[in-house]
Coordinates of C-alpha atoms in Angstrom, one line a residue:
M328 CA 58.0 -19.0 -46.5
V329 CA 57.5 -16.2 -44.0
D330 CA 54.6 -16.3 -41.6
Q331 CA 52.6 -13.2 -42.0
V332 CA 51.4 -11.5 -38.8
P333 CA 47.6 -11.0 -38.9
E334 CA 46.3 -7.4 -38.8
R335 CA 45.4 -6.1 -35.3
I336 CA 42.1 -4.3 -34.7
V337 CA 41.8 -2.6 -31.4
V338 CA 38.2 -1.9 -30.2
A339 CA 37.3 0.4 -27.3
I340 CA 34.8 -1.3 -25.0
D341 CA 33.0 0.4 -22.1
G342 CA 29.9 -1.7 -21.9
S343 CA 27.7 0.8 -23.7
P344 CA 25.5 -0.3 -26.6
A345 CA 27.6 1.7 -28.9
S346 CA 30.8 -0.1 -27.9
L347 CA 29.1 -3.5 -28.3
D348 CA 28.1 -2.4 -31.8
A349 CA 31.7 -1.4 -32.4
L350 CA 32.9 -4.9 -31.3
R351 CA 30.3 -6.6 -33.5
W352 CA 31.5 -4.5 -36.5
A353 CA 35.2 -5.2 -35.7
I354 CA 34.7 -9.0 -35.4
D355 CA 32.8 -9.0 -38.7
H356 CA 35.6 -7.0 -40.4
A357 CA 38.3 -9.2 -38.8
D358 CA 36.5 -12.3 -40.2
R359 CA 36.9 -11.0 -43.7
L360 CA 40.6 -10.0 -43.2
G361 CA 41.8 -12.8 -41.0
A362 CA 42.7 -10.2 -38.4
V363 CA 42.9 -10.4 -34.6
V364 CA 40.6 -8.2 -32.5
E365 CA 41.8 -6.8 -29.2
A366 CA 38.8 -5.8 -27.1
L367 CA 40.2 -3.1 -24.8
H368 CA 38.5 -1.8 -21.7
V369 CA 40.3 1.2 -20.2
W370 CA 39.3 2.0 -16.6
Q371 CA 40.0 4.8 -14.2
I372 CA 39.9 5.1 -10.4
P373 CA 36.9 7.3 -9.6
N374 CA 37.5 10.9 -8.5
E375 CA 35.9 12.6 -5.6
Y376 CA 36.0 16.4 -6.0
G377 CA 38.9 16.1 -8.5
V378 CA 41.0 14.0 -6.2
P379 CA 41.5 10.3 -7.1
I380 CA 40.2 7.9 -4.5
T381 CA 43.2 5.9 -3.5
R382 CA 41.5 3.2 -1.6
V383 CA 37.9 1.9 -1.4
P384 CA 37.5 -0.9 1.0
G385 CA 36.7 -4.2 -0.8
E386 CA 36.8 -2.6 -4.3
N387 CA 38.9 -4.3 -6.9
F388 CA 38.7 -1.9 -9.9
E389 CA 40.8 -4.0 -12.2
G390 CA 38.8 -7.2 -11.4
T391 CA 35.6 -5.4 -12.0
A392 CA 36.9 -4.1 -15.3
K393 CA 38.0 -7.5 -16.4
R394 CA 34.6 -9.0 -15.5
A395 CA 32.7 -6.2 -17.3
L396 CA 34.9 -6.6 -20.4
Q397 CA 34.4 -10.4 -20.5
G398 CA 30.7 -10.0 -20.1
S399 CA 30.6 -7.6 -23.1
I400 CA 32.6 -10.0 -25.2
D401 CA 30.4 -13.0 -24.2
E402 CA 27.3 -11.0 -25.1
V403 CA 28.6 -10.1 -28.5
L404 CA 30.0 -13.5 -29.3
A405 CA 26.8 -15.3 -28.1
G406 CA 28.5 -18.6 -27.8
R407 CA 30.7 -18.3 -30.9
T408 CA 34.1 -19.8 -30.2
D409 CA 36.0 -19.3 -33.5
A410 CA 36.4 -15.5 -33.3
P411 CA 39.9 -14.3 -32.6
V412 CA 39.1 -11.9 -29.8
E413 CA 41.7 -11.0 -27.1
A414 CA 40.6 -9.2 -24.0
A415 CA 42.8 -6.5 -22.5
T416 CA 42.2 -4.0 -19.6
L417 CA 44.3 -1.0 -18.8
Q418 CA 44.1 1.7 -16.2
G419 CA 44.3 5.2 -17.4
Y420 CA 42.6 8.0 -19.3
P421 CA 40.7 6.3 -22.1
P422 CA 41.4 8.8 -25.0
K423 CA 45.1 8.8 -24.1
I424 CA 45.4 5.0 -23.8
L425 CA 43.5 4.4 -27.1
V426 CA 45.7 6.8 -29.0
E427 CA 48.8 5.1 -27.5
R428 CA 47.4 1.7 -28.5
S429 CA 46.8 3.0 -32.0
K430 CA 50.6 3.1 -32.5
T431 CA 50.7 -0.7 -32.8
A432 CA 47.2 -1.3 -34.3
D433 CA 46.2 -1.5 -37.9
L434 CA 42.8 -0.2 -37.1
L435 CA 41.1 1.4 -34.1
V436 CA 37.3 1.0 -33.7
V437 CA 35.2 3.1 -31.3
G438 CA 31.5 3.5 -30.8
S439 CA 29.8 6.8 -30.9
R440 CA 27.2 7.6 -28.3
G441 CA 25.6 10.1 -30.6
R442 CA 25.4 13.1 -28.3
G443 CA 25.5 15.4 -31.3
A444 CA 28.0 18.0 -32.5
F445 CA 27.2 20.7 -29.9
A446 CA 27.0 18.4 -26.9
G447 CA 30.1 16.5 -28.0
T448 CA 32.0 19.8 -28.2
L449 CA 31.0 20.8 -24.7
L450 CA 31.5 17.4 -23.1
G451 CA 34.5 16.2 -25.0
S452 CA 34.4 13.0 -27.0
V453 CA 36.6 9.9 -27.0
S454 CA 35.7 9.1 -30.6
L455 CA 36.6 12.7 -31.7
H456 CA 39.9 12.5 -29.8
C457 CA 40.8 9.2 -31.4
V458 CA 39.9 10.4 -34.9
T459 CA 42.1 13.5 -34.6
H460 CA 45.0 11.9 -32.8
A461 CA 45.3 8.2 -33.6
E462 CA 48.2 6.9 -35.5
C463 CA 46.2 4.3 -37.5
P464 CA 42.9 4.5 -39.4
V465 CA 39.9 4.9 -37.1
V466 CA 36.3 3.6 -37.6
V467 CA 33.5 5.2 -35.6
V468 CA 30.5 2.9 -35.4
R469 CA 27.2 4.7 -34.9
G470 CA 24.3 2.8 -33.4

């Protein structure tokens, strides 16, 4: 008998209400499929006038990202211990990292902040980028 690898659902988490809704949806979906959820927080070093800040005294961007992600997961799980959720943080440009991660995922789940079609076109949209470039199916969870 061959062990079957469970499906992998990658969820983009940025701490927004929409991303928490996406995580809730993904966990519910994973429960039905027996899948594993990867809660992924992609972080960037802030820019000042277009130039990345290379050093901020006392700032640990990766540690802050990990704490924020774990806080989001804890909020959604609300004490539940049986959900197969793995936490991952990566540094980079979120749309690019999410599309890259979609190459090894069975499903990519993102939240929609609901800015509307016109504002989304002007501002750019992570969810739109993922829908048009991901290499696996994408679910956009609207609040």
